[in-house]
XYZ file of C-alpha atoms in Angstrom:
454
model
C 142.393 108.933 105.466
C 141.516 109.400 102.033
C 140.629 112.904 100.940
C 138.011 114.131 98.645
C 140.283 114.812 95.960
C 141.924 110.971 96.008
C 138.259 109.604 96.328
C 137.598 106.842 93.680
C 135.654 108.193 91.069
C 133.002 105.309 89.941
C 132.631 104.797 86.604
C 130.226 106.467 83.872
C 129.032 103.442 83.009
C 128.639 102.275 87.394
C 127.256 105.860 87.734
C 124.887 105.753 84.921
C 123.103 102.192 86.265
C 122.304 103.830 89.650
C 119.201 104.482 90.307
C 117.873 108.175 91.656
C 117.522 107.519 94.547
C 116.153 111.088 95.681
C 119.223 112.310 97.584
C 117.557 115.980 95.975
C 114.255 115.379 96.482
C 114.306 114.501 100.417
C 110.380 114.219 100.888
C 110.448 111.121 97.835
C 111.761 108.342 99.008
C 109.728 105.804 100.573
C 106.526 107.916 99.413
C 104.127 105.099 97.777
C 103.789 107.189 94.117
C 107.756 107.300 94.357
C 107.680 103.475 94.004
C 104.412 103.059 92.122
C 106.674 105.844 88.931
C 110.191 103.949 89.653
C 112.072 102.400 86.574
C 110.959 99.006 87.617
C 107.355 100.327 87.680
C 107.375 101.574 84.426
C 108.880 98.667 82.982
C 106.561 96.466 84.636
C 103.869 99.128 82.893
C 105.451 98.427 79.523
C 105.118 95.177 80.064
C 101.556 95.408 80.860
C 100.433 97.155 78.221
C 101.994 94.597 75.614
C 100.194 91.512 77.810
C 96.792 93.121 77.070
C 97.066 93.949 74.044
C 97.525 89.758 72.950
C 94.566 89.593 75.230
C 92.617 91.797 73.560
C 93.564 90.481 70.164
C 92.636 87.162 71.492
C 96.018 85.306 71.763
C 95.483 81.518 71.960
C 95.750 80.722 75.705
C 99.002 79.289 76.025
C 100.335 82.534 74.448
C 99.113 84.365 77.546
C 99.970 81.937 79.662
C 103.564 82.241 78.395
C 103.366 86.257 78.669
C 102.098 86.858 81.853
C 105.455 83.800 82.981
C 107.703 85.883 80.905
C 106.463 89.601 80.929
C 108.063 90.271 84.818
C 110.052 93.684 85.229
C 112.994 91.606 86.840
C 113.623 89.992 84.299
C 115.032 92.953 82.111
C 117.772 95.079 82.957
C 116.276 99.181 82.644
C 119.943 100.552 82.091
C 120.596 98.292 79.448
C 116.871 99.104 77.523
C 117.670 102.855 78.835
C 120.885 102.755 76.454
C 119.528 100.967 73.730
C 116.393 103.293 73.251
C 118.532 105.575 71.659
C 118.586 104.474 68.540
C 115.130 104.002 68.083
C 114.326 107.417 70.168
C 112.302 104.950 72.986
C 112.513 101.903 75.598
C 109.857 100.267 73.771
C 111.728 99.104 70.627
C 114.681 97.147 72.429
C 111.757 95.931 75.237
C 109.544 94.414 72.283
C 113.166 92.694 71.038
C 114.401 91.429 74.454
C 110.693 89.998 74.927
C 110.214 88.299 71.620
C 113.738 86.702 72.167
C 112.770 85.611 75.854
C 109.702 83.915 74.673
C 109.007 80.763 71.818
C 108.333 81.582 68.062
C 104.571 81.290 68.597
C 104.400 83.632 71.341
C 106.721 86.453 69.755
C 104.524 86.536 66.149
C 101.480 87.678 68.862
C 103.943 90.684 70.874
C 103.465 94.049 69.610
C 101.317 92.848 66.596
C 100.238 95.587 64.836
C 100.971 97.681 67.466
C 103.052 100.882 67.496
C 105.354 102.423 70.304
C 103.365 105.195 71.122
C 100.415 102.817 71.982
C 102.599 100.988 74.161
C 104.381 103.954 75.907
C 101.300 105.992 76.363
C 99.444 103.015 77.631
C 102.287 102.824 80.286
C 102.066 105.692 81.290
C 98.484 106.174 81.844
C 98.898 102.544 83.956
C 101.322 104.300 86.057
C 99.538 107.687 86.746
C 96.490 105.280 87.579
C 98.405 103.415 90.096
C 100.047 106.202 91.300
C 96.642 108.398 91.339
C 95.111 105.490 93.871
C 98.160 106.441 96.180
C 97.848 110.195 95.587
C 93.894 109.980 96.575
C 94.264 107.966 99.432
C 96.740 110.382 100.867
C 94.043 113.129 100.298
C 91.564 111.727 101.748
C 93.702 111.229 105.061
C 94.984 114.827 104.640
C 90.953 115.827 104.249
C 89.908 113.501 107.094
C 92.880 115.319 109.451
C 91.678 118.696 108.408
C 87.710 118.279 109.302
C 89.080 117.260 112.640
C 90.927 120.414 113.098
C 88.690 122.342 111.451
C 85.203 120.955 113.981
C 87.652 121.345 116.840
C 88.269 125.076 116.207
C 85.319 126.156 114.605
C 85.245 129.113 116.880
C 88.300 129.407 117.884
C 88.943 132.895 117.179
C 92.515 133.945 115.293
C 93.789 137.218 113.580
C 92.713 137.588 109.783
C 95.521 138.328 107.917
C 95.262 140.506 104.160
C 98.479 141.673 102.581
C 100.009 140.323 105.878
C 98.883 142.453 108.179
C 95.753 142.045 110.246
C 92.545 142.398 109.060
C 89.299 141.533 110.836
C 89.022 138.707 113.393
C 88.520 134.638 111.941
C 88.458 131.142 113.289
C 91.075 129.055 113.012
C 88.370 126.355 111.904
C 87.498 128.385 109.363
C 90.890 128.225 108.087
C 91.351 124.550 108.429
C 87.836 124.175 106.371
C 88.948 126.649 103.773
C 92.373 124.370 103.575
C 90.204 120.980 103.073
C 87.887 122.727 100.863
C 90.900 122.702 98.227
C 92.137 119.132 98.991
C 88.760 118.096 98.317
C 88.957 119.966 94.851
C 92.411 118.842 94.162
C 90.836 114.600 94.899
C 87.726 115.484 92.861
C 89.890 116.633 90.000
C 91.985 113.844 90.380
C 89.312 111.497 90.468
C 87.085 112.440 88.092
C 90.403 111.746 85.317
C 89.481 109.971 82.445
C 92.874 107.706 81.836
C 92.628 106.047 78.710
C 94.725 103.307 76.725
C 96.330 103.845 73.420
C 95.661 102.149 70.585
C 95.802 103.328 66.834
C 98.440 101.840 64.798
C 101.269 103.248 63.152
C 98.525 106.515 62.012
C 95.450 105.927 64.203
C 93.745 104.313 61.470
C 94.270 100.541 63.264
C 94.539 99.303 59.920
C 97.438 96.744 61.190
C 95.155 96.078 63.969
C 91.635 94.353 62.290
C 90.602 98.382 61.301
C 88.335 97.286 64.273
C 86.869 100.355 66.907
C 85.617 97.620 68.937
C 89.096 96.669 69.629
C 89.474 100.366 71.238
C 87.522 98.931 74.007
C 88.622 95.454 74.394
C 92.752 96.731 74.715
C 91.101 99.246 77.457
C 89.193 96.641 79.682
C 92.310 94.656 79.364
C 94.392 97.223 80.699
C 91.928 98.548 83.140
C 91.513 101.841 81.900
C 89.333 104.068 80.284
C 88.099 103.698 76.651
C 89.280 106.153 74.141
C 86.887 107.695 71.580
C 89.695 107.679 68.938
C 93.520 106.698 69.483
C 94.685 110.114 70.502
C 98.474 109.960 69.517
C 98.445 113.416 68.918
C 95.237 114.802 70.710
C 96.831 114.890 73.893
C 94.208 116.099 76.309
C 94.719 113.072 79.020
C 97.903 114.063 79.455
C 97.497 117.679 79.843
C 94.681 117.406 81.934
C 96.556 115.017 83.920
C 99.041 118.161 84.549
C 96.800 120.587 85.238
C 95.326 117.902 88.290
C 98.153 117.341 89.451
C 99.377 121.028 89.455
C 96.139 121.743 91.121
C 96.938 119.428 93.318
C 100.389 120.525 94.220
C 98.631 124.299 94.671
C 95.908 122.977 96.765
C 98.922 121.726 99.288
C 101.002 124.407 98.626
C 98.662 126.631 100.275
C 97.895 124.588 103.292
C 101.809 124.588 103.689
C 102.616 128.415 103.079
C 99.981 129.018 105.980
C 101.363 126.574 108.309
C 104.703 128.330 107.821
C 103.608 131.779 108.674
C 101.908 130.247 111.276
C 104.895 128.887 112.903
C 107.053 131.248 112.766
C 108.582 132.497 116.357
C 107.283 135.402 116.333
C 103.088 134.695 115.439
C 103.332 130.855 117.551
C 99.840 129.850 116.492
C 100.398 126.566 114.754
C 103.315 124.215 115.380
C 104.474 120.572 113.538
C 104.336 117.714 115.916
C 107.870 117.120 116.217
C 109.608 119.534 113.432
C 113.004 119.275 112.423
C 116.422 119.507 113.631
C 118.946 122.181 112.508
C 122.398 121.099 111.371
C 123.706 123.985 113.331
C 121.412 125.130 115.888
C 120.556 122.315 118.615
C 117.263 124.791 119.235
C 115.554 124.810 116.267
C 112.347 122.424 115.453
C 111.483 123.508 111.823
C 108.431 123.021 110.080
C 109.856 120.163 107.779
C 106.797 118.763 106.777
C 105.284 122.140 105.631
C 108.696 122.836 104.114
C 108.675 120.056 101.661
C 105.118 120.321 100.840
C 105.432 123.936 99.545
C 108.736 122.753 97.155
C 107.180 120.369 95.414
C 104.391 122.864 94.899
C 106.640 125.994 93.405
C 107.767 123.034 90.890
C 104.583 121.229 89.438
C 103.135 124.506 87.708
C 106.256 124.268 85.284
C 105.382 120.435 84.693
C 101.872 121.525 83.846
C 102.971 124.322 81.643
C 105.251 121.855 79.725
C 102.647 118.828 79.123
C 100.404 121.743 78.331
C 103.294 122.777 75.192
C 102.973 119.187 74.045
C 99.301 119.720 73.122
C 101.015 121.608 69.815
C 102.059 117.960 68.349
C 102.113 117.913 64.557
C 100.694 115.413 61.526
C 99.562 111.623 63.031
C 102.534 111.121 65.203
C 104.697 113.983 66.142
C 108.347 114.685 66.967
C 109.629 115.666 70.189
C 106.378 117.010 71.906
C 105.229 113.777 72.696
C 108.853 112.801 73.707
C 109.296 115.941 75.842
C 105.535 114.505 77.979
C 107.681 111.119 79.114
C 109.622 112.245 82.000
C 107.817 115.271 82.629
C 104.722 113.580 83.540
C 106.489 111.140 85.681
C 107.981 113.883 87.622
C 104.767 115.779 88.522
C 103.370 111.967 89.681
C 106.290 112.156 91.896
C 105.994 115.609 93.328
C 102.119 115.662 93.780
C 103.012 112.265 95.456
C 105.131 113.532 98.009
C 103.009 116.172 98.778
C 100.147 114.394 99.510
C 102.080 112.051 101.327
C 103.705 114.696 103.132
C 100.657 116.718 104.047
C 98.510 113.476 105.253
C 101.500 113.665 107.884
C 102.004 117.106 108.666
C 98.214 116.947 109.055
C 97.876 114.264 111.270
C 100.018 116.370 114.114
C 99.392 119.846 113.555
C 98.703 121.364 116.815
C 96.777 124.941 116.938
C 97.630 126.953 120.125
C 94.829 129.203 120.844
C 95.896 131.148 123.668
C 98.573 132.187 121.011
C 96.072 133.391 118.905
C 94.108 135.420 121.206
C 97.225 137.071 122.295
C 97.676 137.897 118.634
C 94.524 138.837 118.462
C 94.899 141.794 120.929
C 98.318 143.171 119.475
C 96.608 146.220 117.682
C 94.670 147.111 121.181
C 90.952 146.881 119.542
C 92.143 147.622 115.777
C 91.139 144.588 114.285
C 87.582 145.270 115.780
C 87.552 148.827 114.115
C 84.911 147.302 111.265
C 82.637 146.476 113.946
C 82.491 149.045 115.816
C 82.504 151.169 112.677
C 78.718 149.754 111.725
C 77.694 150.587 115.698
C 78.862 154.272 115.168
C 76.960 154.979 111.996
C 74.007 155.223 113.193
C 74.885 158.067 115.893
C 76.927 159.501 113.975
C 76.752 158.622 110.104
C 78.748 156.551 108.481
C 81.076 159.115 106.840
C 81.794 161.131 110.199
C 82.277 157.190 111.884
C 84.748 156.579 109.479
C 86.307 159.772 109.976
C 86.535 159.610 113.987
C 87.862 156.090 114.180
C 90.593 156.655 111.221
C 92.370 159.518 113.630
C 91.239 157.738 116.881
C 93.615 154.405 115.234
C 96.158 156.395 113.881
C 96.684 158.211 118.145
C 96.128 154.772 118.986
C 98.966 153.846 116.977
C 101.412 156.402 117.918
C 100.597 156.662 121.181
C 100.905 152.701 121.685
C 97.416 152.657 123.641
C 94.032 150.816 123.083
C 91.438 152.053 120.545
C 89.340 151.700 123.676
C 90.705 153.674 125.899
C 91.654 156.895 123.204
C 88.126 156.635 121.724
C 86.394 156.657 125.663
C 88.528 160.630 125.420
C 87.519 161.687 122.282
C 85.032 164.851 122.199
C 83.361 163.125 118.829
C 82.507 159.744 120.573
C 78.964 159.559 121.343
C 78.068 159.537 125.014
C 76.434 155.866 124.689
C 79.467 154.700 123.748
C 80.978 154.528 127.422
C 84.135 153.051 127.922
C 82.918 149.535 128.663
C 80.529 149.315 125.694
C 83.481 150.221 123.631
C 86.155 147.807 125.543
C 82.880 144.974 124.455
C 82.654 146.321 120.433
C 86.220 145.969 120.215
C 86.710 142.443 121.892
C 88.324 140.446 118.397
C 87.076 137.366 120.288
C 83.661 138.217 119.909
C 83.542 139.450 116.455
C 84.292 136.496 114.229
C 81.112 136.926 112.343
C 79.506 133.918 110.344
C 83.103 131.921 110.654
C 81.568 129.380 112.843
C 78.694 128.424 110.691
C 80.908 128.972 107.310
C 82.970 126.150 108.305
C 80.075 124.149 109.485
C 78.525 124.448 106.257
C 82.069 123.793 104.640
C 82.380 120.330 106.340
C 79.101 119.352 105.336
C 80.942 118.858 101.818
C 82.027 115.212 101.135
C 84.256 113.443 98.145
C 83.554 112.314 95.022
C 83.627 108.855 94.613
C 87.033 106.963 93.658
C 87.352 105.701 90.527
């Protein structure tokens, strides 16, 4: 047997061609934005974004005709155009060679005419966070759809509310689920209402190699199938940062949903489990919340992609250096992580089972204390409010040493008034029956519906 040490070591150059395949990233692969943002994807983008722009530029026919034959992402090898961007500081200077060689002498005087590589790249790229974005909302959507299930199901089903982790006052679990779809629904609106535009400008913005036409603004963006840009925006870079900021929003709105679902499954509370978790490596027991798990990484990571695409707002002169480089991979990368959680979360969603007898037990671990509010506004009036709040502060703190319901101390207390008999007070202090407006909250809450897609 061959041992690690004696392993063959591949190649840089055989390392260096494979692809990442997301051995780090577990929740990636096989996720639709994961293929929609691979190297072939992008290329294909590229590619795209050069076909339109002959079409917008009106290209004799059997110029486009020979493009959309030629411009195919299989037909060019990435790590090859990966190694020879270096020289020119981007993919898009060896592409435009490799495609003017692969196509007659007509055909390659029309590619990249007048065009610069910024256009082409940042055309790309909004092409792929389009794609991607109709992945990423459709996933929402299912995620939403899941959630106003739960949510209508458990409108008043009553749980433990839980500030600064301990309890509070008594909830719904639908109110919870409601609250959770309220922010997917956010997250898709944002999303949605993106404006993704092409890029077009020239070696300045001035589109002086390009007819000094606007009106071509608009015929490269319904060629592309994107959104028209007021100016060419090579270094106003608000699409892209807004782009972040969705899909960090996004990643938060999930990230939530998942850090609940984890407390919630933990051993000890019970109230929420995944439909079939996952296994430990080591413990034959265990059925982890996996889905949950990978939905809140991706989340802890897209607020530093945001931050960064936000830095590249600073870009200097008509065409800057290095901010607008640093976007490339960055932006890919949040695609990717508010992909898989989306993707994740439509199917952690889809099985999430609440266990209400779990969270009635819960409910009755401080013996009445989560009920104190309540039956601090039915004391007031005997008693005042000040002298209420007085008599059930020391009645919870016995309660608490003493291990006994806030019932059952406050029934021997000289202060309590005499209407207040011990069945009156067992009733007051029922969580169950004290969830206030929670039912009609979420009610009102799933009355909300999504914006239109784009």
């Amino acid at each position: 047997m061959t041992s690690p040490e004696s392993s063959p070591v591949p190649s840089a150059a055989a390392s260096a061609r494979e692809a990442d395949t997301g051995l780090l990233a577990p929740g990636r692969p096989g996720t639709p934005v994961a293929a929609a943002t691979g190297d072939l994807a992008l290329l294909q983008a590229l590619l795209d974004a050069e076909t339109a722009l002959t079409a917008a530029l009106g290209a004799p026919d059997p110029v486009r005709a020979t493009l959309a034959r030629v411009a195919r992402a299989v037909r060019f090898d990435p790590y090859d155009l990966a190694t020879r961007a270096h020289d020119g500081g981007n993919p898009v200077i060896p592409l435009v060679a490799d495609l003017r060689a692969a196509v007659d002498e007509d055909t390659a005087a029309w590619v990249h005419r007048g065009a610069t590589s910024q256009d082409i790249l940042d055309t790309a790229l909004m092409l792929l966070a389009r794609r991607a974005r109709t992945h990423l909302l459709a996933d929402l959507d299912t995620t939403a759809a899941h959630l106003h299930a739960l949510a209508h199901a458990h409108r008043a089903t009553p749980m433990a509310g839980r500030t600064l982790t301990q309890h509070a006052v008594p909830t719904t679990f639908g109110l919870k689920a409601a609250g959770w779809r309220h922010l997917v629904l956010d997250a898709r609106d944002r999303l949605a209402g993106l404006r993704l535009p092409a890029q077009l400008g020239g070696a300045a913005g001035t589109l002086a190699a390009l007819g000094a036409d606007p009106a071509l603004l608009a015929r490269y963006a319904e060629a592309t199938g994107l959104d028209t840009p007021l100016l060419p925006w090579h270094v106003l870079r608000t699409p892209v940062a807004e782009l972040g900021a969705a899909l960090a929003l996004t990643g938060g709105a999930l990230g939530k949903l998942a850090a609940d679902v984890l407390l919630l499954t933990r051993t000890e509370t019970g109230e929420l489990s995944e439909g079939t978790g996952g296994a430990s490596s080591a413990m034959p027991h265990k059925s982890n919340p996996v889905g949950a798990t990978l939905v809140a990484a991706t989340a802890r990571q897209l607020p530093y992609h945001a931050a960064q695409l936000y830095g590249s707002l600073v870009a200097e002169d008509e065409r800057p250096a290095g901010a607008w480089h640093a976007e490339w991979q960055t932006l890919r990368e949040a695609l990717r992580l508010a992909g898989t959680a989306a993707h994740e979360a439509a199917a952690l969603t889809a099985d999430l089972r609440a266990h209400p007898a779990r969270m009635r037990a819960n409910l009755g671990l401080t013996g009445g204390l989560i009920a104190s509010e309540h039956l601090l506004a039915a004391l007031a009036p005997h008693t005042g409010r000040a002298a209420a709040r007085t008599l059930l502060t020391a009645a919870s703190r016995t309660a608490r040493a003493q291990d006994r319901s806030l019932a059952d101390v406050l029934a021997e207390h000289p202060a309590t008034p005499a209407e207040f008999t011990p069945e009156r007070l067992r009733h007051l202090l029922d969580p169950a029956a004290h969830t206030g407006a929670a039912p009609a909250l979420t009610d009102r809450a799933l009355r909300r519906t999504a914006l239109d897609t784009p």
